[in-house]
Coordinates of C-alpha atoms and ligand atoms in Angstrom, one line a residue:
M1 CA 26.5 187.6 116.0
M2 CA 22.8 188.1 115.9
K3 CA 20.7 185.5 117.6
Y4 CA 17.1 185.2 116.5
V5 CA 15.9 182.4 118.7
E6 CA 16.2 181.1 122.2
K7 CA 15.1 177.9 123.8
K8 CA 12.5 177.6 126.5
G9 CA 11.9 174.0 127.5
K10 CA 11.5 172.0 124.3
V11 CA 10.2 175.0 122.3
F12 CA 12.0 177.8 120.6
W13 CA 10.9 181.4 120.7
P14 CA 12.1 184.6 119.0
T15 CA 14.6 186.7 120.9
A16 CA 13.6 190.2 121.9
K17 CA 15.7 191.5 118.9
A18 CA 13.9 189.1 116.5
K19 CA 10.5 190.3 117.8
E20 CA 11.6 193.8 117.2
I21 CA 12.6 193.2 113.6
G22 CA 9.7 190.9 112.9
L23 CA 7.9 192.4 109.9
A24 CA 4.6 190.8 110.6
G25 CA 4.0 192.8 113.8
Q26 CA 3.1 191.3 117.2
D27 CA -0.6 192.0 116.7
V28 CA -1.0 190.4 113.3
Y29 CA -3.2 187.4 114.5
K30 CA -5.4 189.7 116.4
R31 CA -5.9 192.1 113.5
A32 CA -6.6 189.2 111.2
G33 CA -9.0 187.6 113.6
E34 CA -11.2 190.7 113.8
D35 CA -12.3 190.6 110.2
R36 CA -10.5 188.3 107.8
I37 CA -11.8 189.9 104.7
K38 CA -10.9 193.4 105.9
F39 CA -7.5 192.2 106.9
W40 CA -6.8 190.9 103.4
E41 CA -8.1 194.1 101.8
E42 CA -5.6 196.0 103.9
L43 CA -2.8 193.6 102.8
A44 CA -3.9 193.9 99.2
R45 CA -3.8 197.7 99.4
T46 CA -0.4 197.9 101.0
G47 CA 1.4 195.0 99.3
V48 CA 0.4 195.3 95.7
D49 CA 0.1 198.1 93.2
W50 CA -3.3 198.2 91.5
I51 CA -4.2 199.8 88.2
E52 CA -7.8 200.0 89.5
P53 CA -9.1 199.2 92.9
W54 CA -11.6 196.4 93.5
H55 CA -15.3 197.0 94.2
T56 CA -15.9 193.7 96.0
A57 CA -13.3 192.2 98.3
Y58 CA -14.7 188.7 98.5
E59 CA -17.5 186.9 96.8
Q60 CA -18.5 183.3 97.0
K61 CA -21.2 181.5 95.0
G62 CA -21.4 177.8 95.8
L63 CA -17.8 176.6 95.5
K64 CA -16.8 179.4 93.2
F65 CA -15.1 182.3 95.0
G66 CA -13.1 185.3 94.1
W67 CA -11.2 188.1 95.7
F68 CA -10.7 191.8 94.8
L69 CA -13.4 191.7 92.1
G70 CA -13.2 194.5 89.7
G71 CA -9.5 195.2 90.7
K72 CA -7.0 195.5 87.9
L73 CA -3.3 194.8 88.1
N74 CA -0.3 193.2 86.5
L75 CA 1.8 190.6 88.3
C76 CA 4.9 191.3 86.3
Y77 CA 4.6 195.0 86.9
N78 CA 4.5 194.3 90.6
A79 CA 7.5 191.9 90.5
V80 CA 9.7 194.0 88.2
D81 CA 8.7 197.5 87.1
R82 CA 7.8 198.9 90.5
H83 CA 11.3 198.2 91.7
L84 CA 12.9 200.3 89.0
D85 CA 13.5 203.1 91.5
K86 CA 16.5 201.0 92.6
P87 CA 17.6 199.8 89.2
D88 CA 21.0 198.5 90.3
Q89 CA 19.8 196.2 93.0
T90 CA 20.4 192.6 92.2
A91 CA 17.1 190.9 91.4
V92 CA 18.5 187.5 90.5
I93 CA 21.7 185.7 91.3
F94 CA 22.3 182.8 89.0
V95 CA 24.7 180.1 90.2
P96 CA 25.6 177.7 87.5
E97 CA 26.2 174.0 88.3
S98 CA 30.0 174.2 87.7
P99 CA 31.9 176.3 90.2
D100 CA 34.1 177.2 87.3
E101 CA 31.4 179.0 85.5
K102 CA 30.9 182.6 86.6
V103 CA 28.0 183.5 88.9
Q104 CA 25.7 186.0 87.2
R105 CA 24.0 188.9 88.9
I106 CA 21.0 190.4 87.1
S107 CA 19.8 193.8 88.4
Y108 CA 16.2 194.9 88.4
S109 CA 16.8 197.2 85.4
E110 CA 18.5 194.3 83.5
L111 CA 15.7 192.0 84.5
F112 CA 13.2 194.6 83.2
K113 CA 14.9 194.7 79.8
Q114 CA 15.1 190.9 79.5
V115 CA 11.5 190.4 80.5
N116 CA 10.4 193.0 77.9
Q117 CA 12.4 191.3 75.2
A118 CA 11.0 187.9 76.1
A119 CA 7.4 189.4 76.2
G120 CA 8.1 190.9 72.7
L121 CA 9.3 187.5 71.4
L122 CA 6.2 185.8 72.8
Q123 CA 4.0 188.4 71.1
K124 CA 5.8 187.8 67.9
K125 CA 4.9 184.2 68.1
G126 CA 1.3 185.3 68.3
V127 CA 0.8 184.8 72.1
K128 CA -2.0 186.9 73.5
K129 CA -3.8 187.4 76.8
G130 CA -5.3 184.1 78.0
D131 CA -3.1 181.8 75.8
V132 CA -1.1 179.1 77.4
V133 CA 2.7 178.9 77.2
A134 CA 4.5 175.8 78.3
I135 CA 7.9 176.4 79.9
Y136 CA 10.2 173.5 80.0
L137 CA 13.5 175.0 81.2
P138 CA 16.2 174.1 83.7
M139 CA 17.0 176.5 86.5
I140 CA 18.6 179.3 84.5
P141 CA 17.5 182.9 84.5
E142 CA 15.4 182.5 81.4
A143 CA 13.0 180.3 83.4
L144 CA 12.1 183.3 85.5
V145 CA 12.3 185.7 82.6
F146 CA 9.8 183.8 80.6
M147 CA 7.4 183.3 83.5
L148 CA 7.5 187.0 84.1
A149 CA 7.1 187.7 80.4
C150 CA 4.0 185.6 80.3
A151 CA 2.6 187.5 83.3
R152 CA 3.4 190.8 81.6
I153 CA 1.3 190.0 78.5
G154 CA -1.4 188.1 80.4
A155 CA -0.4 184.7 79.0
I156 CA -0.9 181.7 81.3
H157 CA 2.3 179.9 81.9
S158 CA 2.4 176.2 82.5
V159 CA 5.8 175.3 83.8
V160 CA 6.8 171.7 83.4
F161 CA 9.7 170.4 85.6
S162 CA 12.7 169.8 83.3
A163 CA 13.3 166.3 84.8
F164 CA 9.9 165.2 83.6
S165 CA 10.1 162.9 80.6
A166 CA 9.0 163.8 77.0
D167 CA 5.8 161.8 77.6
A168 CA 5.0 163.7 80.8
L169 CA 5.6 167.0 79.0
R170 CA 3.4 165.9 76.1
T171 CA 0.5 165.1 78.3
R172 CA 0.7 168.6 79.9
I173 CA 1.2 170.4 76.6
K174 CA -1.9 168.7 75.2
D175 CA -4.1 169.2 78.2
G176 CA -3.1 172.8 78.5
G177 CA -3.5 173.5 74.8
A178 CA -0.2 175.4 74.8
K179 CA 0.5 177.6 71.9
V180 CA 4.2 178.0 72.4
L181 CA 6.8 175.9 74.2
V182 CA 9.9 177.6 75.7
T183 CA 12.8 175.2 76.3
A184 CA 16.6 175.1 76.2
N185 CA 19.1 173.1 74.2
Y186 CA 20.7 171.6 77.2
Y187 CA 21.7 172.0 80.9
F188 CA 24.2 170.5 83.2
R189 CA 23.7 167.6 85.6
K190 CA 26.7 166.3 87.5
G191 CA 29.0 167.8 84.9
K192 CA 27.2 166.2 82.0
K193 CA 25.2 168.0 79.3
I194 CA 21.6 166.8 79.4
N195 CA 20.0 167.3 76.0
L196 CA 16.7 168.9 76.8
L197 CA 15.8 169.8 73.3
E198 CA 15.7 166.3 72.2
Q199 CA 13.0 165.5 74.8
A200 CA 11.2 168.7 74.0
N201 CA 11.1 167.8 70.3
E202 CA 9.9 164.3 71.0
S203 CA 7.1 165.6 73.2
C204 CA 5.7 167.9 70.5
R205 CA 5.7 165.3 67.7
G206 CA 2.5 165.8 65.7
I207 CA 1.3 168.7 67.9
E208 CA 1.0 172.1 66.4
I209 CA 3.1 174.3 68.6
Q210 CA 5.8 176.9 68.2
K211 CA 9.1 176.7 70.0
I212 CA 11.5 179.1 71.6
V213 CA 14.8 177.5 72.4
V214 CA 17.2 179.1 74.9
D215 CA 20.8 178.5 74.3
R216 CA 22.3 177.4 77.6
A217 CA 25.6 178.8 76.6
K218 CA 24.0 182.3 76.5
R219 CA 22.0 181.8 79.6
G220 CA 21.1 185.1 81.2
R221 CA 22.2 186.9 78.1
M222 CA 19.8 185.5 75.5
F223 CA 18.7 189.0 74.4
E224 CA 22.0 190.8 74.6
K225 CA 22.2 191.6 71.0
A226 CA 18.5 192.1 70.3
E227 CA 16.9 195.4 69.6
E228 CA 15.4 196.9 72.7
V229 CA 11.7 196.3 73.1
I230 CA 9.3 197.7 75.7
V231 CA 6.0 195.9 76.1
K232 CA 3.3 197.5 78.2
P233 CA 2.1 195.3 81.1
V234 CA -1.4 194.1 80.2
E235 CA -4.2 195.1 82.5
M236 CA -5.5 192.0 84.2
D237 CA -8.6 191.3 86.2
A238 CA -7.8 190.2 89.7
E239 CA -9.7 186.9 88.9
D240 CA -8.0 186.3 85.5
A241 CA -5.8 183.2 85.5
A242 CA -2.2 183.9 86.4
F243 CA -0.8 180.4 85.6
I244 CA -1.6 176.8 85.7
L245 CA 0.7 174.2 87.3
Y246 CA 0.1 170.5 86.8
T247 CA 0.2 168.4 89.9
S248 CA -0.6 164.9 90.8
G249 CA -4.0 163.8 92.1
T250 CA -5.5 160.6 93.1
T251 CA -6.3 159.7 89.5
G252 CA -3.6 158.9 87.0
K253 CA -4.1 162.1 85.1
P254 CA -2.2 165.2 86.3
K255 CA -4.4 168.2 86.9
G256 CA -3.8 171.8 85.9
V257 CA -4.2 173.8 89.2
M258 CA -5.2 177.3 88.3
H259 CA -4.3 180.5 90.2
A260 CA -5.8 183.9 90.0
V261 CA -3.6 187.0 89.4
G262 CA -4.9 189.2 92.3
G263 CA -5.1 186.7 95.1
Y264 CA -1.9 185.0 94.1
A265 CA 0.0 188.3 94.0
V266 CA -1.2 189.4 97.4
Q267 CA -0.5 186.1 99.1
A268 CA 2.9 185.5 97.4
Y269 CA 4.0 189.0 98.4
W270 CA 2.8 188.8 102.0
S271 CA 3.8 185.3 102.7
C272 CA 7.3 185.9 101.4
R273 CA 7.7 189.0 103.4
D274 CA 6.2 187.8 106.7
V275 CA 7.2 184.2 106.7
F276 CA 10.8 184.8 105.8
N277 CA 11.0 188.3 107.1
L278 CA 12.4 189.2 103.7
K279 CA 13.5 192.8 103.3
E280 CA 14.3 194.6 100.1
N281 CA 18.1 194.5 100.4
E282 CA 18.2 190.8 101.4
S283 CA 18.5 187.6 99.5
M284 CA 16.7 184.3 99.5
W285 CA 17.7 180.9 98.2
C286 CA 14.8 178.6 97.7
T287 CA 16.3 175.4 96.4
A288 CA 13.1 174.2 94.7
D289 CA 13.0 174.0 90.9
V290 CA 10.5 176.4 89.2
G291 CA 8.8 173.2 87.9
W292 CA 7.1 173.0 91.3
I293 CA 4.9 175.4 93.2
T294 CA 7.6 176.1 95.7
G295 CA 9.9 177.4 92.9
H296 CA 7.1 179.5 91.5
T297 CA 6.3 181.3 94.7
Y298 CA 9.7 181.5 96.5
A299 CA 12.3 181.3 93.7
C300 CA 10.4 183.6 91.4
Y301 CA 7.4 185.7 92.4
G302 CA 7.7 186.0 96.2
P303 CA 11.2 187.5 96.4
L304 CA 10.7 189.7 93.3
L305 CA 7.4 191.0 94.5
T306 CA 9.1 192.1 97.7
G307 CA 11.9 193.7 95.8
A308 CA 14.5 191.4 97.3
T309 CA 17.1 189.2 95.6
T310 CA 16.4 185.6 94.6
L311 CA 19.2 183.1 94.2
I312 CA 18.7 180.3 91.7
F313 CA 21.0 177.4 91.3
E314 CA 21.3 175.1 88.3
G315 CA 22.8 172.1 90.0
L316 CA 22.5 169.6 92.8
P317 CA 23.3 170.9 96.3
N318 CA 26.0 168.2 96.8
Y319 CA 27.8 168.5 93.5
P320 CA 30.7 168.6 92.8
E321 CA 31.5 168.5 96.5
P322 CA 29.1 167.6 99.4
D323 CA 29.4 171.1 100.8
R324 CA 28.4 172.9 97.6
Y325 CA 25.2 174.3 99.2
L326 CA 27.2 175.6 102.2
E327 CA 29.7 177.2 99.8
V328 CA 26.9 179.0 97.9
I329 CA 25.3 180.3 101.1
D330 CA 28.6 181.5 102.3
K331 CA 29.9 183.1 99.1
E332 CA 26.7 184.7 98.1
K333 CA 25.8 185.8 101.7
V334 CA 22.4 184.2 101.6
N335 CA 19.9 185.5 104.2
V336 CA 17.1 183.0 103.9
F337 CA 17.7 179.4 103.0
Y338 CA 14.6 177.4 102.1
T339 CA 14.8 173.7 101.3
A340 CA 13.3 170.3 101.7
P341 CA 13.7 167.7 104.5
T342 CA 15.1 165.2 102.0
A343 CA 18.0 167.5 101.1
L344 CA 18.6 168.1 104.8
R345 CA 18.6 164.4 105.6
M346 CA 21.1 164.0 102.8
F347 CA 23.4 166.7 104.2
A348 CA 23.0 165.3 107.7
L349 CA 24.5 162.0 106.5
D350 CA 27.9 163.8 106.5
G351 CA 27.4 164.8 110.1
T352 CA 29.1 168.1 110.9
E353 CA 32.2 167.5 108.9
H354 CA 31.4 170.2 106.4
T355 CA 29.1 172.5 108.4
K356 CA 31.9 173.1 110.9
K357 CA 34.0 174.8 108.3
Y358 CA 31.5 177.5 107.6
N359 CA 30.1 180.1 110.0
L360 CA 27.2 181.0 107.7
D361 CA 26.7 184.3 109.5
S362 CA 24.6 185.9 106.7
L363 CA 21.8 183.5 107.5
K364 CA 18.7 184.8 109.3
I365 CA 16.0 182.4 108.6
L366 CA 15.8 178.7 107.6
G367 CA 12.8 177.2 106.0
S368 CA 11.6 173.7 105.3
V369 CA 8.9 172.6 102.9
G370 CA 7.4 169.7 101.0
E371 CA 7.1 166.9 103.5
P372 CA 6.9 166.5 107.3
I373 CA 10.3 167.2 108.9
D374 CA 11.3 164.8 111.7
E375 CA 12.7 166.2 114.9
A376 CA 16.3 164.9 114.3
T377 CA 16.5 166.6 110.9
W378 CA 15.0 169.8 112.3
M379 CA 17.5 169.9 115.1
W380 CA 20.4 169.1 112.7
F381 CA 19.3 172.0 110.5
F382 CA 18.9 174.3 113.4
K383 CA 22.2 173.5 115.0
N384 CA 24.6 173.0 112.1
I385 CA 23.3 175.3 109.4
G386 CA 21.5 177.8 111.6
K387 CA 24.3 177.6 114.2
S388 CA 21.5 177.7 116.8
R389 CA 20.8 181.3 115.9
C390 CA 18.1 181.1 113.2
P391 CA 14.6 179.8 113.5
V392 CA 13.6 176.8 111.4
I393 CA 10.3 177.8 109.8
D394 CA 8.5 174.6 108.8
T395 CA 6.1 175.8 106.1
Y396 CA 3.1 173.6 105.2
W397 CA 1.3 174.3 101.9
Q398 CA 0.3 172.8 98.6
T399 CA 0.3 173.5 94.9
E400 CA -3.4 174.3 95.5
T401 CA -2.8 176.9 98.2
G402 CA -0.3 178.9 96.1
S403 CA 1.9 179.9 99.1
A404 CA 2.7 178.9 102.6
V405 CA -0.4 178.6 104.7
I406 CA 0.6 177.0 108.0
C407 CA 3.8 178.0 109.7
A408 CA 5.2 180.0 112.6
L409 CA 6.2 183.6 111.9
P410 CA 9.8 184.6 112.7
G411 CA 9.1 187.4 115.1
I412 CA 6.3 185.6 116.9
G413 CA 7.0 181.9 117.1
P414 CA 7.0 179.4 118.7
F415 CA 9.2 177.2 116.6
I416 CA 8.5 173.6 117.6
P417 CA 10.2 170.7 115.9
T418 CA 7.8 168.7 113.7
Y419 CA 5.0 171.3 114.1
A420 CA 4.3 173.6 111.2
G421 CA 2.5 176.0 113.6
K422 CA -0.5 178.3 113.1
P423 CA -2.4 179.1 110.0
F424 CA -1.1 182.3 108.3
P425 CA -3.0 185.3 109.6
G426 CA -6.3 185.6 107.7
I427 CA -6.5 182.0 106.8
E428 CA -8.5 179.4 108.8
Y429 CA -7.8 175.7 109.0
K430 CA -9.6 173.1 111.1
I431 CA -9.0 169.5 111.9
V432 CA -12.1 167.4 111.5
D433 CA -13.4 163.9 111.5
D434 CA -15.1 162.1 108.5
N435 CA -18.3 163.9 109.4
L436 CA -16.5 167.3 109.4
R437 CA -16.9 167.7 113.1
K438 CA -14.0 169.4 114.8
V439 CA -11.8 166.8 116.6
K440 CA -10.3 167.3 120.1
P441 CA -6.8 168.8 120.4
G442 CA -4.2 166.1 120.0
K443 CA -6.5 163.9 118.0
K444 CA -5.7 163.1 114.4
G445 CA -8.1 164.2 111.8
M446 CA -8.5 165.7 108.3
L447 CA -7.1 169.1 107.6
V448 CA -9.6 171.5 106.0
Q449 CA -9.7 175.2 105.1
V450 CA -12.9 177.0 105.9
P451 CA -14.4 180.0 104.1
P452 CA -13.7 182.8 103.4
F453 CA -11.1 180.9 101.4
A454 CA -7.6 182.4 101.2
P455 CA -7.0 184.8 98.3
G456 CA -4.2 182.5 97.1
L457 CA -6.3 179.3 97.0
M458 CA -6.7 177.7 93.6
R459 CA -9.6 178.9 91.5
G460 CA -10.1 175.8 89.4
V461 CA -8.7 172.8 87.6
W462 CA -7.9 173.5 84.0
K463 CA -10.7 172.3 81.8
N464 CA -11.9 170.0 84.5
E465 CA -14.7 171.5 86.6
K466 CA -15.6 168.1 88.0
R467 CA -12.2 167.6 89.5
Y468 CA -12.3 171.1 91.1
I469 CA -15.5 170.3 92.9
K470 CA -14.0 167.2 94.4
Y471 CA -11.7 169.4 96.5
F472 CA -14.6 170.4 98.6
K473 CA -17.0 168.8 101.0
K474 CA -19.9 170.6 102.6
G475 CA -18.3 173.9 101.8
V476 CA -14.9 173.3 103.2
Y477 CA -11.7 172.8 101.2
L478 CA -10.1 169.3 101.7
A479 CA -6.4 169.4 102.0
E480 CA -6.2 165.6 101.9
D481 CA -3.7 165.7 104.7
N482 CA -3.9 164.3 108.1
A483 CA -3.0 166.5 111.0
F484 CA -3.5 167.2 114.7
E485 CA -3.5 170.3 116.8
K486 CA -1.9 171.1 120.2
G487 CA -1.9 174.4 121.9
G488 CA -3.0 176.1 118.7
N489 CA -0.1 174.7 116.7
L490 CA -0.7 172.2 113.9
R491 CA 1.3 169.2 113.1
V492 CA 0.8 167.8 109.6
L493 CA 1.3 164.1 109.4
G494 CA 1.1 163.4 105.7
R495 CA -1.3 162.6 102.9
A496 CA -4.6 161.0 103.4
D497 CA -4.9 159.9 99.8
D498 CA -2.8 158.0 97.3
I499 CA -0.4 160.9 96.7
I500 CA 3.2 160.2 97.8
K501 CA 6.1 162.5 98.4
V502 CA 9.3 161.2 97.0
A503 CA 12.1 163.4 98.1
G504 CA 9.5 166.2 98.5
H505 CA 8.3 165.7 94.9
R506 CA 4.6 165.1 94.6
M507 CA 3.7 161.9 92.8
S508 CA 0.5 160.0 92.3
T509 CA 0.7 156.3 92.7
A510 CA -2.1 156.0 90.1
E511 CA 0.0 157.8 87.6
I512 CA 2.9 155.4 88.1
E513 CA 0.4 152.5 88.0
N514 CA -0.9 153.8 84.7
A515 CA 2.5 154.0 83.3
I516 CA 3.3 150.4 84.2
A517 CA 0.0 149.1 83.1
G518 CA 0.7 150.5 79.7
L519 CA 3.7 148.3 79.3
K520 CA 3.1 145.3 77.0
G521 CA 2.5 142.2 78.9
V522 CA 1.3 143.8 82.1
A523 CA -2.1 142.6 83.3
E524 CA -2.2 144.8 86.3
A525 CA -0.1 147.0 88.5
A526 CA -0.5 148.5 92.0
V527 CA 1.9 151.1 93.4
V528 CA 2.2 152.0 97.1
S529 CA 4.6 154.0 99.1
K530 CA 7.2 152.8 101.5
A531 CA 8.9 154.8 104.1
D532 CA 12.5 155.7 103.2
K533 CA 15.1 157.2 105.5
L534 CA 16.4 159.6 103.0
R535 CA 13.7 160.4 100.6
G536 CA 10.7 160.3 103.0
E537 CA 8.8 157.9 100.8
V538 CA 9.5 155.8 97.7
P539 CA 7.2 154.0 95.3
V540 CA 7.0 150.2 95.3
A541 CA 5.4 148.4 92.4
F542 CA 3.4 145.1 92.3
V543 CA 3.1 143.8 88.8
K544 CA 0.9 141.0 87.5
A545 CA 2.5 140.1 84.2
K546 CA 1.2 138.0 81.3
R547 CA 4.7 137.4 80.0
S548 CA 8.1 137.3 81.6
L549 CA 9.2 140.8 82.4
T550 CA 12.2 142.2 84.2
E551 CA 12.4 144.8 86.9
E552 CA 14.5 147.0 84.5
E553 CA 11.7 147.0 81.9
V554 CA 9.2 148.2 84.5
I555 CA 11.6 150.9 85.7
A556 CA 12.4 152.0 82.2
R557 CA 8.7 152.4 81.4
V558 CA 8.2 154.6 84.4
V559 CA 11.2 156.8 83.5
K560 CA 9.9 157.1 80.0
M561 CA 6.3 158.0 81.0
I562 CA 7.0 160.2 83.9
G563 CA 10.7 160.7 84.7
P564 CA 13.5 159.3 86.9
I565 CA 12.0 160.8 90.0
A566 CA 9.1 158.3 89.9
K567 CA 11.2 155.2 89.6
P568 CA 9.9 152.4 91.8
A569 CA 12.5 151.5 94.4
E570 CA 11.3 147.9 94.4
V571 CA 9.3 145.8 91.9
Y572 CA 7.5 142.6 92.8
F573 CA 6.1 140.3 90.1
V574 CA 3.1 138.7 91.7
E575 CA 0.5 136.1 90.7
D576 CA -2.3 138.2 91.9
I577 CA -3.0 141.6 93.5
P578 CA -5.3 141.5 96.6
K579 CA -8.7 142.8 95.6
T580 CA -12.1 143.3 97.1
R581 CA -15.2 141.6 95.6
S582 CA -15.9 144.8 93.7
G583 CA -12.5 144.7 92.1
K584 CA -10.8 147.4 94.1
M585 CA -7.1 146.9 94.5
M586 CA -6.3 146.8 98.3
R587 CA -3.3 149.1 98.4
R588 CA -3.7 149.4 102.1
I589 CA -2.8 145.7 102.5
L590 CA 0.2 146.0 100.1
K591 CA 1.4 149.0 102.1
A592 CA 1.1 147.0 105.4
L593 CA 3.0 144.1 103.8
I594 CA 5.8 146.4 102.6
A595 CA 6.0 148.0 106.0
G596 CA 6.4 144.6 107.6
E597 CA 3.1 145.0 109.5
E598 CA 0.8 142.2 110.2
V599 CA -2.1 141.9 107.9
T600 CA -5.4 141.0 109.4
N601 CA -8.9 141.1 108.2
T602 CA -8.5 139.7 104.7
S603 CA -12.1 138.5 104.7
T604 CA -13.3 141.1 102.3
L605 CA -10.8 139.9 99.7
V606 CA -11.9 137.8 96.7
N607 CA -8.3 136.4 96.6
P608 CA -7.0 136.2 100.2
G609 CA -4.3 133.7 99.0
S610 CA -2.5 136.6 97.2
V611 CA -1.6 138.0 100.6
G612 CA 0.5 135.1 101.7
E613 CA 2.3 134.9 98.4
I614 CA 3.2 138.6 98.5
E615 CA 4.3 138.4 102.1
R616 CA 6.8 135.6 101.1
L617 CA 8.1 137.7 98.2
V618 CA 8.5 140.8 100.3
R619 CA 10.3 138.9 103.1
G620 CA 12.5 137.1 100.6
K621 CA 13.7 140.4 99.3
V622 CA 14.5 141.8 102.7
Ligands
WTA1 C1 3.1 167.9 101.9 C2 4.4 171.6 98.1 C3 4.2 168.3 106.2 C4 1.6 167.8 102.2 C5 4.5 173.1 98.7 C6 0.9 168.5 101.1 C7 4.0 169.0 104.0 C8 1.8 168.2 100.0 C9 4.7 170.2 104.3 C10 1.7 169.3 98.9 C11 5.1 170.4 105.6 C12 4.1 170.2 102.2 N1 4.9 169.5 106.5 N2 3.8 168.1 104.9 N3 5.8 171.5 105.9 N4 4.7 170.9 103.1 N5 3.7 169.0 102.7 O1 1.6 170.4 96.0 O2 1.3 166.4 102.2 O3 4.0 169.7 95.9 O4 -0.4 168.1 100.9 O5 3.3 171.5 97.4 O6 3.1 168.2 100.5 O7 2.7 169.1 97.9 P1 2.9 170.1 96.7

């Protein structure tokens, strides 16, 4: 059986064979380093089909930058039409939640048909280039079909995670100004039908918006009986908006991160090809939902741009049996398996009981994303799923970066547990102190991207220029992550702001606070993260109430306003929340108390007594 890695000391390197088949080429960093703009131009020319070439590769004015200016292309054409020379190749494998429901294979020619039908339907609803379409769908083929249909007609999709609540959807529909909402009647979760339409309807109350409802029973075959329609891909400027995706920031309001067609297409294509060594006849299973950026880039656009096969799965990886994910990999002969550390930690709880039963020999590459991966989980993944044959590629990136930006490349390595690795060729990151001075190797600092910014980096925040500007300081892009560097490889430690990662899902503590503060009888709420063995981090809420409230009421409120993923793991009712004289809630102190750390220096507090009270409460609960 093919071995792609070998161990040298504590570090893993690609084998000679892996080097040979590595798509990126051994000289890629060197080539990129010579002239980053020229390098991206070369990638853009060879990776993407353009209707018209660009006249200017990169331009930056202040914080506004653009790539491939004057270039014209269509993202959907690149993901679908250009593969029609191999019409029968499977583009999408859809695995329903129930193992009793048939797996569906959609070829590129079939995908082409469906996307055209969907594009026609959107046009019928009056959707034009530049209009926003909200997509609130479970992981069924139509999620990809409608995303691609939007891209085809130049509409801007705004995909909202189907486990977000009606209120969360409503906020995103309103901010985006969506003209149409695409949703489904239901989907399956642990064998139960979840009524999605009810939530979708609730979210639109009083808003003028048209709806397209996919019937889950007909999933993947929605357009079977419809008359055939062909919609010409709309010519898009490289800098036109491809999509917006709402993500959490430090304020309570989610922000619509905007990506540009040209830069996104180039980076999604090349990162998918080179990070996962994905070839046309191979398949990739990215377990992320399309409601998150990972699902956008590696369940939809990346694999399709490269002409490979993407596997999407409706269910949970451990349902109905804990080895469901292994069964799917085995049965569908998955080549690239890309998931989050939380899922891996969950699988690892079963030890090797299940993994021993499968040889998983179709696998070539393993990927991890969304949160820092600890060494034990990395090794478990490597040994038991990868059978010590496949590299674990720890990919660091963000909604804002559009695709993986820091990771090792499979034919180059090294693969070091807990280290993401080097910036993707053509992208430059630095680790700096508060004054933006480079810190010494091994020293923790802030992770920043320096210009020329990557083609795939966000171009704006939807209708919020002020928020966009906040991403930059003295001309560098602030990732808001802490990291350090050793031997040229970067280790990302986690967020430097109030964003938390709950099971890899990005949440804002401020958003949860806002939800709780809106509950009748709540005077104030503070939310901080607490380390969790399984989920990485979980939110913990401190509530100052004016009436007697129960933990259940607080949790129900969060579920209603955001969704079950944001549920506080613990709720404390407190007399007072520690604050500075200027009224700032001291989340740092709450965080320390929850972590069982000693709290010193409370002299800046106006209410130092609150600390002792909370300490007693927290201890009491433990
Ligand atoms: C974190 C997900 C460590 C990081 C693609 C980042 C990671 C945030 C890694 C973005 C990784 C993502 N190692 N941390 N490999 N990947 N993160 O926008 O804190 O949902 O800022 O994008 O996830 O989360 P987002």
